[in-house]
């Protein structure tokens, strides 16, 4: 993992670790989108997308360029997601990454646009945010209205981990990310960010499942929603929003989780 950007110097990407689902008010939960982890660094209105290995893949995802029009200076952590039959597809992402020709990438982006799911902000308008608690960073992210930018979306966060895990299991998604609400963004942090694999079988004691409304390839993401549970929303009084994400599997290639 490499440091990111001139003004992001010294920031190393935080990595989740595999673990069991933690439960408690100190945790927030997100869907494991099974995409390609990207760090989006916007400096002076110019966007640069890099993988965890430091590879520049900006030209491969032209549909994410409008991010720089809305936020001319910021460092974001997230992942690119491509759908196949309504499910996130690693194969489709591999195919996109193979297309080094910008013209071909633009053609693919028009025919099958990806979605950039953003779940953290580490710098904004020159102000470093990595040392601040996750709740505060997610509140800042929520105020940027990124969901209005074409193929950019803030990954929703939920309070009920067991319900979300049951929901992603039913829908065939990989699992859930759990993250401590009060922690800074630290690459060496141990146990503050967990990747929980969805079980193959339903738990013995049934849990009310949460249905995840996946975005579609044809329409800009309207925002994954829960039918049984709503994502956490900003607290108007505190300005904070409780919101989490992913550890790379051994069988996955560089750039994927």
C-alpha positions as CSV (number, residue, x, y, z in Angstrom):
1,X,0.0,0.0,0.0
2,X,1.4,3.4,-1.0
3,X,0.9,6.9,0.2
4,X,-1.7,8.9,-1.8
5,X,-1.4,12.3,-3.4
6,X,0.8,15.3,-2.7
7,X,-1.5,16.7,0.0
8,X,-2.3,13.1,1.0
9,X,1.3,12.3,1.7
10,X,1.7,10.2,4.8
11,X,-1.8,8.6,4.4
12,X,-1.8,4.9,3.8
13,X,-5.0,3.1,2.9
14,X,-6.8,1.5,5.8
15,X,-7.5,-2.2,5.4
16,X,-10.3,-4.2,7.1
17,X,-9.5,-7.6,8.6
18,X,-11.7,-10.7,8.5
19,X,-13.8,-11.3,11.6
20,X,-17.1,-12.2,13.2
21,X,-19.9,-9.7,13.2
22,X,-19.6,-7.4,16.2
23,X,-22.8,-6.1,17.7
24,X,-23.2,-2.9,19.7
25,X,-23.9,0.8,19.5
26,X,-20.2,1.6,18.9
27,X,-20.4,-0.2,15.5
28,X,-21.9,0.8,12.1
29,X,-22.4,-1.5,9.1
30,X,-22.3,-1.4,5.3
31,X,-22.8,-3.8,2.5
32,X,-19.6,-5.5,1.1
33,X,-20.0,-4.3,-2.5
34,X,-17.3,-6.6,-3.8
35,X,-15.7,-4.0,-6.1
36,X,-12.3,-2.6,-6.8
37,X,-10.9,-0.5,-4.0
38,X,-10.0,3.0,-5.3
39,X,-8.6,6.2,-3.7
40,X,-10.0,9.2,-5.4
41,X,-7.7,12.2,-5.1
42,X,-8.9,15.5,-6.4
43,X,-6.3,18.3,-6.5
44,X,-6.8,21.6,-8.2
45,X,-9.9,20.2,-9.9
46,X,-8.1,17.2,-11.4
47,X,-9.2,13.7,-10.4
48,X,-6.7,10.8,-10.0
49,X,-7.9,7.3,-9.3
50,X,-5.5,4.8,-7.8
51,X,-5.7,1.2,-6.6
52,X,-4.3,0.1,-3.3
53,X,-1.1,-0.8,-5.2
54,X,-0.8,2.7,-6.5
55,X,-1.7,2.0,-10.1
56,X,-3.3,5.0,-11.8
57,X,-6.6,3.8,-13.3
58,X,-8.2,7.3,-13.9
59,X,-8.6,6.8,-17.7
60,X,-10.4,3.5,-17.2
61,X,-13.3,5.1,-15.3
62,X,-14.2,8.3,-17.2
63,X,-17.7,8.2,-15.7
64,X,-16.2,9.3,-12.3
65,X,-14.7,12.5,-13.7
66,X,-17.7,14.7,-12.5
67,X,-16.5,14.2,-8.9
68,X,-13.8,16.9,-9.6
69,X,-16.5,19.3,-10.7
70,X,-18.3,19.1,-7.4
71,X,-15.3,18.8,-5.0
72,X,-12.2,20.4,-6.5
73,X,-10.1,19.4,-3.6
74,X,-10.6,16.2,-1.6
75,X,-9.3,12.7,-0.9
76,X,-11.9,9.9,-0.9
77,X,-11.8,6.2,-0.1
78,X,-14.3,3.9,-1.9
79,X,-14.6,1.3,-4.6
80,X,-15.8,0.9,-8.2
81,X,-18.7,-1.5,-8.7
82,X,-20.0,-3.0,-12.0
83,X,-23.2,-5.0,-12.1
84,X,-24.0,-8.2,-14.0
85,X,-27.6,-9.4,-13.8
86,X,-28.1,-7.1,-10.9
87,X,-25.1,-8.4,-8.9
88,X,-21.7,-6.9,-8.4
89,X,-19.3,-8.5,-10.9
90,X,-15.5,-8.9,-10.5
91,X,-15.2,-10.3,-14.0
92,X,-16.7,-7.1,-15.5
93,X,-14.3,-5.0,-13.5
94,X,-11.3,-7.0,-14.7
95,X,-12.5,-6.4,-18.2
96,X,-12.7,-2.7,-17.6
97,X,-9.2,-2.6,-16.1
98,X,-7.8,-4.3,-19.2
99,X,-8.9,-1.4,-21.4
100,X,-6.0,1.0,-21.3
101,X,-7.2,2.9,-24.4
102,X,-9.1,5.9,-23.2
103,X,-11.4,5.9,-26.2
104,X,-12.4,2.2,-25.5
105,X,-12.9,3.1,-21.8
106,X,-15.2,5.9,-22.8
107,X,-17.2,3.5,-25.0
108,X,-17.5,1.0,-22.2
109,X,-18.5,3.6,-19.7
110,X,-21.3,4.7,-21.9
111,X,-22.5,1.1,-22.5
112,X,-22.0,-0.2,-19.0
113,X,-21.2,2.5,-16.5
114,X,-19.6,1.7,-13.2
115,X,-20.6,3.2,-9.8
116,X,-18.1,4.7,-7.4
117,X,-19.3,3.8,-3.9
118,X,-17.6,6.3,-1.5
119,X,-17.4,5.5,2.1
120,X,-14.8,7.9,3.6
121,X,-13.2,11.3,3.1
122,X,-9.6,11.9,4.3
123,X,-9.0,15.4,3.1
124,X,-11.3,18.3,2.1
125,X,-10.3,21.7,0.8
126,X,-6.8,21.3,2.2
127,X,-8.0,20.2,5.6
128,X,-6.7,16.7,6.7
129,X,-9.5,14.6,8.2
130,X,-7.9,11.2,8.8
131,X,-7.3,11.8,12.5
132,X,-11.0,12.7,13.1
133,X,-13.5,10.0,14.2
134,X,-15.4,8.0,11.6
135,X,-18.7,9.6,12.6
136,X,-17.4,13.1,12.0
137,X,-15.8,12.1,8.6
138,X,-19.0,10.5,7.5
139,X,-21.0,13.5,8.5
140,X,-18.7,15.6,6.4
141,X,-19.1,13.2,3.5
142,X,-22.9,13.3,3.8
143,X,-23.0,17.1,3.4
144,X,-21.2,17.0,0.0
145,X,-24.3,15.7,-1.9
146,X,-22.1,13.3,-3.9
147,X,-25.2,11.2,-4.7
148,X,-26.2,14.0,-7.1
149,X,-23.1,13.5,-9.2
150,X,-23.9,10.9,-12.0
151,X,-22.3,7.6,-11.1
152,X,-21.0,8.6,-7.6
153,X,-22.8,7.4,-4.5
154,X,-22.1,7.5,-0.8
155,X,-22.3,3.9,0.5
156,X,-25.2,3.8,3.0
157,X,-24.5,2.8,6.6
158,X,-26.9,0.9,8.9
159,X,-27.3,0.4,12.6
160,X,-28.6,-3.3,12.7
161,X,-25.7,-5.5,11.7
162,X,-27.4,-8.9,12.1
163,X,-30.4,-7.8,9.9
164,X,-28.1,-6.4,7.2
165,X,-26.0,-9.6,7.3
166,X,-29.2,-11.7,6.9
167,X,-30.3,-9.5,4.0
168,X,-27.1,-9.7,2.0
169,X,-27.0,-13.5,2.5
170,X,-30.5,-13.8,1.0
171,X,-29.5,-11.7,-1.9
172,X,-26.3,-13.5,-2.6
173,X,-24.0,-10.6,-1.7
174,X,-20.5,-11.3,-0.2
175,X,-21.1,-9.9,3.3
176,X,-21.0,-6.9,5.6
177,X,-18.4,-4.4,6.7
178,X,-18.4,-3.4,10.4
179,X,-16.5,-0.3,11.6
180,X,-16.1,1.4,14.9
181,X,-17.8,4.8,14.9
182,X,-15.3,6.7,17.0
183,X,-12.0,5.7,15.3
184,X,-9.6,7.7,13.2
185,X,-8.4,6.5,9.7
186,X,-5.3,4.5,10.6
187,X,-3.7,1.9,8.3
188,X,-2.2,0.0,11.3
189,X,-5.4,0.0,13.3
190,X,-6.3,-3.6,14.4
191,X,-9.9,-4.7,14.7
192,X,-11.6,-1.3,14.1
193,X,-12.7,-2.3,10.6
194,X,-14.0,-5.9,10.0
195,X,-15.1,-7.7,6.9
196,X,-17.8,-10.3,7.8
197,X,-18.6,-13.0,5.2
198,X,-22.2,-13.8,4.8
199,X,-23.0,-17.4,6.0
200,X,-24.0,-20.0,3.5
201,X,-26.9,-21.1,5.7
202,X,-29.5,-19.0,7.6
203,X,-28.8,-18.8,11.3
204,X,-30.7,-21.3,13.5
205,X,-32.5,-18.4,15.3
206,X,-34.1,-16.5,12.4
207,X,-33.2,-12.8,12.1
208,X,-35.4,-10.3,10.4
209,X,-33.5,-9.7,7.1
210,X,-32.9,-6.3,5.5
211,X,-33.5,-6.1,1.8
212,X,-30.8,-4.2,-0.1
213,X,-32.0,-2.3,-3.1
214,X,-29.1,-2.5,-5.6
215,X,-28.5,0.3,-8.1
216,X,-29.0,-0.6,-11.7
217,X,-26.5,-0.4,-14.6
218,X,-29.0,1.6,-16.7
219,X,-29.9,4.3,-14.2
220,X,-27.8,6.5,-12.0
221,X,-27.7,5.1,-8.5
222,X,-30.7,6.3,-6.6
223,X,-29.2,5.1,-3.4
224,X,-29.4,1.5,-2.0
225,X,-32.2,1.5,0.6
226,X,-33.4,-0.9,3.2
227,X,-37.0,-2.0,3.2
228,X,-36.9,-3.2,6.8
229,X,-34.3,-0.8,8.2
230,X,-33.2,2.7,7.2
231,X,-29.6,3.9,6.9
232,X,-28.3,6.1,9.6
233,X,-29.0,9.8,9.0
234,X,-27.1,12.9,10.2
235,X,-28.1,14.2,13.5
236,X,-29.1,17.8,12.9
237,X,-28.0,18.8,16.4
238,X,-24.5,17.2,16.3
239,X,-23.9,17.3,12.6
240,X,-22.6,13.7,12.8
241,X,-23.7,10.6,11.0
242,X,-22.9,7.2,12.1
243,X,-21.6,5.3,9.0
244,X,-17.9,1.5,7.6
245,X,-15.7,-1.1,4.8
246,X,-13.1,-4.4,3.3
247,X,-10.3,-6.9,3.4
248,X,-8.8,-8.5,0.3
249,X,-9.5,-12.2,-0.2
250,X,-6.5,-14.3,-0.9
251,X,-8.0,-15.6,-4.2
252,X,-8.6,-12.1,-5.6
253,X,-6.1,-10.3,-7.9
254,X,-4.4,-7.0,-7.0
255,X,-6.8,-4.0,-6.8
256,X,-9.7,-6.0,-5.6
257,X,-10.6,-6.4,-2.0
